[in-house]
Amino acid sequence: MMQANGQATTTSVNMMAKDGVPPIGGSTKKHRQLVYKTATPVVFILFLLAIWQLGVRLLNTPKYLLPAPSDIWRAALKGFPDLLQAAGNTFAAALLGFLLSVLLGTAVALLMMASKWIRWGIQPYAVVLQTIPVVAIAPLVVIWLGPGMNSIVFISLIVAIFPIISNTNLGLSSTDRNLVQLMRMYKSGTWTTVWKLRFPYALPYMLGGMKISSGMAVIGAIIGEFVAGIGGGKGGLGMAITSAAVQMQTSFLFACTIAASLLGMAFYLSVAAISHFTLRHWHESAIGSDKD
Amino acid sequence: MMQANGQATTTSVNMMAKDGVPPIGGSTKKHRQLVYKTATPVVFILFLLAIWQLGVRLLNTPKYLLPAPSDIWRAALKGFPDLLQAAGNTFAAALLGFLLSVLLGTAVALLMMASKWIRWGIQPYAVVLQTIPVVAIAPLVVIWLGPGMNSIVFISLIVAIFPIISNTNLGLSSTDRNLVQLMRMYKSGTWTTVWKLRFPYALPYMLGGMKISSGMAVIGAIIGEFVAGIGGGKGGLGMAITSAAVQMQTSFLFACTIAASLLGMAFYLSVAAISHFTLRHWHESAIGSDKD
Amino acid sequence: MNTTAYLETTAEAEAIRIHDVVKQYENGTLALSGIHLSIREGEFVSLVGPSGCGKSTLLRIMAGLDQATSGQVQLQAGSAANKEQASFVFQEANLMPWRTVLANVALPLEINGVPSEERKARAMASLEKVGLAGYANSYPRQLSGGMKMRVSIARALVSEPKLLFMDEPFGALDEMTRHRLHEELLSIWSQSKLTIVFVTHSVFEAVYLSGRVVAMEAHPGRIKQVVPIEEAYPRTNAFMTSPVFGEKVRLITNTLS
Amino acid sequence: MNTTAYLETTAEAEAIRIHDVVKQYENGTLALSGIHLSIREGEFVSLVGPSGCGKSTLLRIMAGLDQATSGQVQLQAGSAANKEQASFVFQEANLMPWRTVLANVALPLEINGVPSEERKARAMASLEKVGLAGYANSYPRQLSGGMKMRVSIARALVSEPKLLFMDEPFGALDEMTRHRLHEELLSIWSQSKLTIVFVTHSVFEAVYLSGRVVAMEAHPGRIKQVVPIEEAYPRTNAFMTSPVFGEKVRLITNTLS
Amino acid sequence: SNGGSSTAFSPDKPAKVIQQMSWFAQPEMGGHFAALSGDIYKNAGLDVTIQQGGPQISNVQLVASGKVDFAMSQADEVILARQEGIPVVAVYADLQTNPQNLIFHKGSDINKIEDLNGHNVYVATGFPYWQYLAYKYKLNNVKIQAYNGSLAGFVADKNAVQQGYATNEPFVLKSQNVDVDWFLNADLGYNPYGNVVITTEKMIKEKPEVIKAYLKATTEGWDYYYKHGDEVNKVINSYNKDYALDHLAYAQGVAKDFVFGGDAASHGTGYMSEERWTTLLGQMKEAGLVTKDLKIDQFYTNEFLPEK
Ligand SMILES: Nc1ncnc2c1ncn2[C@@H]1O[C@H](COP(=O)(O)OP(=O)(O)OP(=O)(O)O)[C@@H](O)[C@H]1O
Ligand SMILES: Nc1ncnc2c1ncn2[C@@H]1O[C@H](COP(=O)(O)OP(=O)(O)OP(=O)(O)O)[C@@H](O)[C@H]1O
Ligand SMILES: [Mg+2]
Ligand SMILES: [Mg+2]
């Protein structure tokens, strides 16, 4: 044994020492990790933006094709109130569409779990919801719901619902067989089993589906504006994007696009936070000390 | 005890008898279930079609608003060669887009698993892929990849990749902690752990993501055709749909839409079949004798 | 779907009757073959036998969790003919990872609609019986293997079942804890005229606890011998050192080998 | 990431040294406190103690699967200083459900890059040792609880480790099978100068198998006494009925209660 | 959407009218916005709501379903709609000359329409004008590419051709320093009335007074627009912020002749002639766009136009 007995290094101290931070305790480590976790994406995006800016300047890419980040920034500042209003309108529609898709999607998946006839009957068709080209049904939607908000929310819902249904279904049907039998032992009814067992078991899957849907709801709202118009209301990002494209305001077009992406990201991060919060006590994906 | 001892009913015979089928054995039961499972959606869709047909006829809904199934059928027959060709083109683009999204999506997710820097750096941005309004980046795509197939495949890929990344990620990070430690015990390298443990563990999630993506790849190809398609014989369903919409050929529009949905369904069912085949030995969702 | 036929209440004190039960799994494994067994109400019966001989399979079939390939299973769920009165301790702890220990134990009561206050009190009492009152608010992943099994036992006891199936419940426990739970179980059993079917791989345990020990053999799973343990309850430590005890243990051990 | 410090090979025959180890989980549970232990190369040491006293925790820390909150863990992985030579049998079977039994057992070899043919042959041999050769192509879900544990044992043995950690490996087995595996394990141990750290709740098993028994107590987990079992190997059934055996068992049992 | 009897409306008890536009607010629709902002509709007893359109809105179906009272369309669309049995009728033509054009870069080798062969042409999928021009000028070697609203592809490709509106794209391109020339489709012989106001046969039967009042006010709106351009353009800009004021002024200038020229000069704004509808139908038949036997008088009527 090379290491002298007197040497008072502990395993955890070793850990700390390696990273060059004094061994104050576990909370420091956690705190430091949080800093890294937040800083990394920021550094990453700054790095990307720098490359973009440089590339565009060096290659002399015309602005109408690919504006530099600085151009986009200027355009965004100039049209800021419009951008904000457009983003706000899209946000409202996307949020409603997303919430409805979560509610309805979960309900459909639960129904499919509860009755095999429903499951067999509609399983193959649920996918149709997301493969219908929205343009085709838009006239019907607009005629039923009128142009504007209602239709946009509905289209956002249509676009965003399938991942919820599909993942919830997967989760519900992945439930541990032994726990199902346990519930059966206690003569739990179908619905009780679903609520007390299958639903919580499926939660990580559902939340995964919601992560996917969150971005899709935003894009759904934008597509909704393309196909269903804005009615009498103020337009959202969909209108701004179309209009900017036709007017060749490429920088503003990118500003709108980035606003759309930020909106999607905000949705996503909210769902991710909810997911982490909900699962932190028990699910591997949220405990994750092994991976972070 | 009321039941006489001499009565030679067995529990399984009881089961069978309840459904009115002679107790020939387990395979009959399975076989019958398969029949039900196939027949139910067929009956369901026929029922829906009948209601649709009747409803349209009874309410006298004008054809240009909502054509009856019979109208759609006639329009499909009349334009059949065009429809077939269009569907074929879209199929090719969607298939390529889907396969690429599976490959790339899995690769990205694996990279994110393997390095926490990559994970922290790109996690928040992966979602951007699906929230970018395609219209905004379409000109760039077309200029890089040229109009037609390449661009369409690329757009299909962009649209379909996120569910794969997201669900694969979820699966990879849900891996049983004890198994991770087992691998660590055997001094398995990061990649070996990923391949031998995390990847198979994540398979059900990945396949779930693929189920979601399959339909999205089809819709992605159609959107691709909207924004980057080329006319003539190479136009796919996206072209056919736009054209029918502009020319107000509502019945043919619906025929194209249904063709798109059938395509999406075919993709979905293929993935579902692969999923079932891959997981049948071990994953609850595919064993599922408790639920079918 | 529970396909085990429940019998109407009669004067006859038979709780479970197994008639010529055969179990073959889909992959062809013949887990049970020609099993005949009748268990009286209020009896404490143990199943012992080599690993893989079909003990768990038989227990599951009795409890209606699995279906026999052929044969007859008849169940009479307690004198009150109340179907809610059966419980099962699985070979694995089978806890819900998202519930705290207390909520896991309270689950059967929750399903039966017991009001929240009473539920908590009874679950807590049950947890105390297995010595885990201090862990009520922990999550299963924070427990040791033996602690998880004890939570699972507490869950089975909380609903005061009339019929209790236990699959190696004490296998993961040290002897001290195990002995404490033996006494606990026997006291509950004698107080409430409970019928217990108990799987164990410890012949000592089987002899100490049960009125009859069913010795099984493997390939295919069959009953080799049913050994009655005539010793009266309550049984004391003296019984464990008595010649009768040793004799029974030896008899069963020999049967098994 | 394995944070346990491995020691360079020296003439000193010390395999593991634990110095003042404390383990406190995030929720505040103090699982281990002030643990000192030194294990020589080629030793067979058992840990016994009440459920929840920290046996599994200590074993995991020794194996580098968990980190001590404070204290020193030093490991010397076999005389060849080969880090690939440690194995662990978890308290739960921990099999990969998508692999057949054979593929599960072959996993450690696969990770070490053993060629396919040899892998299969060695995995098969290992399966035979635990009596499950006939189930090579089954999937884990098709096995009984005890069979799963045996597969897990076969997996641990297949890589011919120099250092073996076992967490209640035989807890789910009937006495016959258990005894067969005792003999198997002892024979492997004596042939290959293997160091074994063995957790069990059976004092009999601990005394029968080990050279030293570490008796632990709970709240917080601490070593109460280390009892050497001087009896020479190979040990026979005669040892089990000898007065020394009974005395050691009584000594340890008393320590524990 | 509009309750009460068709005759009983006044400024105090206005009739509700919804007008669906074909696109976001533009000077080509200026008469409607002017009538709105100058209170002309209001004084005529009409409570008008203008709904902007968008890239993929089906105006014909909207009006046919009764969701809106009037929609803005193109003359050839009206014929296509009638062919599909959709009972809509054009009652007013905002533009005598259709501003649709085909734009190409100055200095490319295009001098006449036939030269388009061999070029990339960005055309919105399914538009009838292209089918006619392609047939008429044998444009068989054109590489058609879906136009999705972005001019970037055209700008990047000096040999490309781009569909557009005379009022819009040339200005936009010029402001990006792109020198272009164009063919006006009307000059190529294809000139469906542009921005026609359509309504349903039902509306014509039930509320002729509303139609009359609406069109009269719209005509006055057009006059108002060219008298108070700046004021109305500000209103248009408030609907469609991306359309800058200088651009609006430019487009308004270009559109003036489209609105007031041609038959409008003699017969009044909004007028449509039988001859031009006949020509259009003939062209669409020739190009295979129309295969059914259709009657001209189904397509339009001048009966609600104000007396000149
Ligand atoms: N789902 C299954 N599919 C196929 N075979 C199975 C299945 N479950 C159990 N078996 C087989 O049935 C036999 C009996 O299994 P069972 O679990 O009843 O054994 P056991 O007596 O409880 O054993 P142990 O003491 O090890 O728990 C075993 O050979 C096992 O491999
Ligand atoms: N992940 C964890 N988080 C919090 N506490 C834990 C965790 N794992 C174990 N513990 C606690 O640490 C103590 C020791 O647990 P450990 O698993 O080491 O016990 P053990 O001696 O192996 O018991 P058993 O014989 O029942 O397996 C217990 O009180 C347990 O509740
Ligand atoms: Mg068992
Ligand atoms: Mg333990």
CSV table of C-alpha atoms in Angstrom, one decimal, chain A residues 30-250:
chain,number,residue,atom,x,y,z
A,30,LYS,CA,-24.9,20.9,-6.5
A,31,HIS,CA,-24.7,24.6,-6.7
A,32,ARG,CA,-21.7,24.6,-9.0
A,33,GLN,CA,-23.4,22.0,-11.2
A,34,LEU,CA,-26.4,24.3,-11.5
A,35,VAL,CA,-24.1,27.1,-12.6
A,36,TYR,CA,-22.5,24.9,-15.2
A,37,LYS,CA,-25.9,23.6,-16.4
A,38,THR,CA,-27.1,27.2,-16.9
A,39,ALA,CA,-23.9,28.6,-18.3
A,40,THR,CA,-23.2,25.8,-20.9
A,41,PRO,CA,-26.2,26.5,-23.1
A,42,VAL,CA,-25.6,30.3,-22.9
A,43,VAL,CA,-22.0,29.9,-23.9
A,44,PHE,CA,-23.1,27.4,-26.6
A,45,ILE,CA,-25.6,29.8,-28.1
A,46,LEU,CA,-23.2,32.8,-27.9
A,47,PHE,CA,-20.6,30.7,-29.6
A,48,LEU,CA,-23.1,29.8,-32.4
A,49,LEU,CA,-24.1,33.4,-32.8
A,50,ALA,CA,-20.5,34.4,-33.1
A,51,ILE,CA,-19.9,31.9,-35.8
A,52,TRP,CA,-23.0,32.9,-37.6
A,53,GLN,CA,-22.1,36.6,-37.4
A,54,LEU,CA,-18.6,36.0,-38.6
A,55,GLY,CA,-19.6,33.6,-41.3
A,56,VAL,CA,-22.2,35.9,-42.7
A,57,ARG,CA,-19.7,38.8,-42.7
A,58,LEU,CA,-16.8,36.8,-44.1
A,59,LEU,CA,-18.8,35.0,-46.8
A,60,ASN,CA,-20.7,38.2,-47.6
A,61,THR,CA,-23.9,36.3,-47.5
A,62,PRO,CA,-26.7,38.7,-48.7
A,63,LYS,CA,-28.9,39.9,-46.0
A,64,TYR,CA,-32.1,38.8,-47.8
A,65,LEU,CA,-30.9,35.2,-47.6
A,66,LEU,CA,-29.4,35.0,-44.2
A,67,PRO,CA,-29.2,38.1,-42.1
A,68,ALA,CA,-26.5,38.3,-39.5
A,69,PRO,CA,-27.5,38.1,-35.8
A,70,SER,CA,-26.8,41.8,-35.5
A,71,ASP,CA,-29.2,42.6,-38.4
A,72,ILE,CA,-31.9,40.4,-36.8
A,73,TRP,CA,-31.3,42.2,-33.5
A,74,ARG,CA,-31.7,45.6,-35.1
A,75,ALA,CA,-34.8,44.5,-36.9
A,76,ALA,CA,-36.3,43.1,-33.7
A,77,LEU,CA,-35.6,46.2,-31.8
A,78,LYS,CA,-37.1,48.4,-34.5
A,79,GLY,CA,-40.3,46.3,-34.8
A,80,PHE,CA,-40.3,45.4,-31.1
A,81,PRO,CA,-43.8,46.5,-30.2
A,82,ASP,CA,-45.2,44.7,-33.2
A,83,LEU,CA,-43.1,41.6,-32.5
A,84,LEU,CA,-44.2,41.6,-28.9
A,85,GLN,CA,-47.9,41.9,-29.8
A,86,ALA,CA,-47.6,39.2,-32.4
A,87,ALA,CA,-45.8,36.9,-30.1
A,88,GLY,CA,-48.4,37.6,-27.4
A,89,ASN,CA,-51.2,36.6,-29.7
A,90,THR,CA,-49.5,33.4,-30.8
A,91,PHE,CA,-48.6,32.6,-27.2
A,92,ALA,CA,-52.3,32.8,-26.2
A,93,ALA,CA,-53.4,30.6,-29.0
A,94,ALA,CA,-50.6,28.1,-28.5
A,95,LEU,CA,-51.1,27.9,-24.7
A,96,LEU,CA,-54.8,27.2,-25.1
A,97,GLY,CA,-54.1,24.7,-27.8
A,98,PHE,CA,-51.5,23.0,-25.7
A,99,LEU,CA,-53.6,22.8,-22.6
A,100,LEU,CA,-56.6,21.5,-24.6
A,101,SER,CA,-54.3,18.9,-26.2
A,102,VAL,CA,-53.1,17.7,-22.8
A,103,LEU,CA,-56.6,17.4,-21.5
A,104,LEU,CA,-58.1,15.8,-24.5
A,105,GLY,CA,-55.1,13.7,-25.3
A,106,THR,CA,-54.9,12.2,-21.8
A,107,ALA,CA,-58.6,11.6,-21.8
A,108,VAL,CA,-58.5,9.8,-25.1
A,109,ALA,CA,-55.6,7.7,-23.9
A,110,LEU,CA,-57.4,6.9,-20.7
A,111,LEU,CA,-60.5,5.9,-22.6
A,112,MET,CA,-58.4,3.7,-24.8
A,113,MET,CA,-56.9,2.1,-21.7
A,114,ALA,CA,-60.2,1.5,-20.1
A,115,SER,CA,-61.9,-0.2,-23.0
A,116,LYS,CA,-60.2,-2.5,-25.4
A,117,TRP,CA,-63.0,-1.9,-28.0
A,118,ILE,CA,-62.2,1.8,-28.0
A,119,ARG,CA,-58.5,1.0,-28.1
A,120,TRP,CA,-58.8,-1.4,-31.0
A,121,GLY,CA,-61.3,0.8,-32.8
A,122,ILE,CA,-59.5,4.1,-32.7
A,123,GLN,CA,-55.8,3.2,-32.1
A,124,PRO,CA,-55.0,3.1,-35.9
A,125,TYR,CA,-56.9,6.3,-36.5
A,126,ALA,CA,-55.5,8.5,-33.8
A,127,VAL,CA,-52.4,8.9,-35.9
A,128,VAL,CA,-54.5,10.3,-38.6
A,129,LEU,CA,-55.0,13.4,-36.5
A,130,GLN,CA,-51.4,14.4,-37.1
A,131,THR,CA,-51.1,13.3,-40.7
A,132,ILE,CA,-54.0,15.3,-41.9
A,133,PRO,CA,-52.7,18.2,-43.9
A,134,VAL,CA,-54.1,21.1,-42.0
A,135,VAL,CA,-54.7,23.0,-45.2
A,136,ALA,CA,-57.3,20.4,-46.3
A,137,ILE,CA,-59.5,20.7,-43.2
A,138,ALA,CA,-58.9,24.3,-42.6
A,139,PRO,CA,-61.9,25.5,-44.6
A,140,LEU,CA,-64.1,23.2,-42.5
A,141,VAL,CA,-62.5,24.3,-39.3
A,142,VAL,CA,-63.0,27.9,-40.3
A,143,ILE,CA,-66.5,27.4,-41.3
A,144,TRP,CA,-67.3,25.7,-38.0
A,145,LEU,CA,-65.4,27.9,-35.7
A,146,GLY,CA,-65.0,31.1,-37.7
A,147,PRO,CA,-61.7,32.6,-38.7
A,148,GLY,CA,-59.3,33.7,-36.0
A,149,MET,CA,-58.6,32.6,-32.4
A,150,ASN,CA,-61.0,29.6,-32.2
A,151,SER,CA,-59.8,28.0,-35.4
A,152,ILE,CA,-56.2,28.7,-34.5
A,153,VAL,CA,-56.5,27.1,-31.1
A,154,PHE,CA,-58.2,24.2,-32.7
A,155,ILE,CA,-55.5,23.7,-35.3
A,156,SER,CA,-52.9,24.0,-32.6
A,157,LEU,CA,-54.7,21.3,-30.7
A,158,ILE,CA,-54.9,19.0,-33.7
A,159,VAL,CA,-51.2,19.4,-34.3
A,160,ALA,CA,-50.2,18.9,-30.7
A,161,ILE,CA,-52.4,16.2,-29.5
A,162,PHE,CA,-51.0,13.0,-30.9
A,163,PRO,CA,-47.7,12.9,-29.0
A,164,ILE,CA,-49.7,13.1,-25.8
A,165,ILE,CA,-52.1,10.3,-26.8
A,166,SER,CA,-49.3,8.1,-28.1
A,167,ASN,CA,-46.9,8.5,-25.1
A,168,THR,CA,-49.6,8.3,-22.6
A,169,ASN,CA,-50.8,5.1,-24.2
A,170,LEU,CA,-47.3,3.7,-24.1
A,171,GLY,CA,-47.0,4.6,-20.5
A,172,LEU,CA,-50.4,3.2,-19.5
A,173,SER,CA,-49.6,0.0,-21.2
A,174,SER,CA,-46.1,-0.3,-19.8
A,175,THR,CA,-47.3,-0.5,-16.3
A,176,ASP,CA,-45.6,-3.1,-14.1
A,177,ARG,CA,-47.6,-6.3,-14.4
A,178,ASN,CA,-47.1,-7.1,-10.7
A,179,LEU,CA,-48.6,-3.8,-9.6
A,180,VAL,CA,-51.5,-4.4,-11.9
A,181,GLN,CA,-52.1,-7.8,-10.2
A,182,LEU,CA,-51.7,-6.1,-6.8
A,183,MET,CA,-54.6,-3.8,-7.7
A,184,ARG,CA,-56.6,-6.7,-9.0
A,185,MET,CA,-56.0,-8.5,-5.7
A,186,TYR,CA,-57.6,-5.6,-3.9
A,187,LYS,CA,-60.6,-5.7,-6.3
A,188,SER,CA,-59.8,-2.3,-7.6
A,189,GLY,CA,-62.1,-1.3,-10.4
A,190,THR,CA,-60.8,-0.4,-13.8
A,191,TRP,CA,-60.9,3.3,-13.2
A,192,THR,CA,-59.4,3.1,-9.8
A,193,THR,CA,-56.5,1.0,-11.2
A,194,VAL,CA,-56.1,3.6,-13.9
A,195,TRP,CA,-56.1,6.5,-11.5
A,196,LYS,CA,-54.0,5.0,-8.7
A,197,LEU,CA,-51.6,2.9,-10.7
A,198,ARG,CA,-51.5,3.3,-14.5
A,199,PHE,CA,-51.8,7.1,-14.5
A,200,PRO,CA,-48.9,7.8,-12.1
A,201,TYR,CA,-46.9,5.0,-13.7
A,202,ALA,CA,-47.5,6.7,-17.1
A,203,LEU,CA,-46.7,10.2,-15.8
A,204,PRO,CA,-43.0,10.2,-17.0
A,205,TYR,CA,-44.2,9.1,-20.4
A,206,MET,CA,-47.0,11.6,-20.5
A,207,LEU,CA,-44.6,14.4,-19.5
A,208,GLY,CA,-42.3,13.2,-22.3
A,209,GLY,CA,-45.2,13.5,-24.7
A,210,MET,CA,-46.0,16.9,-23.4
A,211,LYS,CA,-42.4,18.0,-24.0
A,212,ILE,CA,-42.8,17.0,-27.6
A,213,SER,CA,-46.2,18.6,-27.9
A,214,SER,CA,-45.2,21.9,-26.3
A,215,GLY,CA,-43.2,23.0,-29.3
A,216,MET,CA,-45.8,21.6,-31.7
A,217,ALA,CA,-48.5,23.6,-30.2
A,218,VAL,CA,-46.6,26.8,-31.0
A,219,ILE,CA,-46.0,25.7,-34.5
A,220,GLY,CA,-49.6,24.6,-34.7
A,221,ALA,CA,-50.8,28.1,-33.8
A,222,ILE,CA,-48.6,29.6,-36.5
A,223,ILE,CA,-49.8,27.2,-39.1
A,224,GLY,CA,-53.3,28.0,-37.8
A,225,GLU,CA,-52.8,31.6,-38.7
A,226,PHE,CA,-51.6,30.6,-42.2
A,227,VAL,CA,-54.6,28.5,-43.0
A,228,ALA,CA,-57.4,30.0,-40.9
A,229,GLY,CA,-56.5,33.6,-41.0
A,230,ILE,CA,-56.7,35.9,-38.1
A,231,GLY,CA,-60.3,36.9,-38.5
A,232,GLY,CA,-61.0,40.3,-37.1
A,233,GLY,CA,-58.3,40.1,-34.5
A,234,LYS,CA,-54.7,41.2,-34.5
A,235,GLY,CA,-52.4,38.8,-36.2
A,236,GLY,CA,-49.8,36.7,-34.4
A,237,LEU,CA,-46.4,35.5,-35.5
A,238,GLY,CA,-47.9,33.5,-38.4
A,239,MET,CA,-49.1,36.7,-40.0
A,240,ALA,CA,-46.0,38.6,-39.2
A,241,ILE,CA,-43.9,35.8,-40.8
A,242,THR,CA,-45.9,35.7,-44.0
A,243,SER,CA,-46.1,39.4,-44.3
A,244,ALA,CA,-42.4,39.8,-43.7
A,245,ALA,CA,-41.6,37.1,-46.2
A,246,VAL,CA,-43.7,38.8,-48.9
A,247,GLN,CA,-42.2,42.1,-48.1
A,248,MET,CA,-38.7,40.6,-48.1
A,249,GLN,CA,-38.0,41.9,-44.6
A,250,THR,CA,-35.8,39.0,-44.1
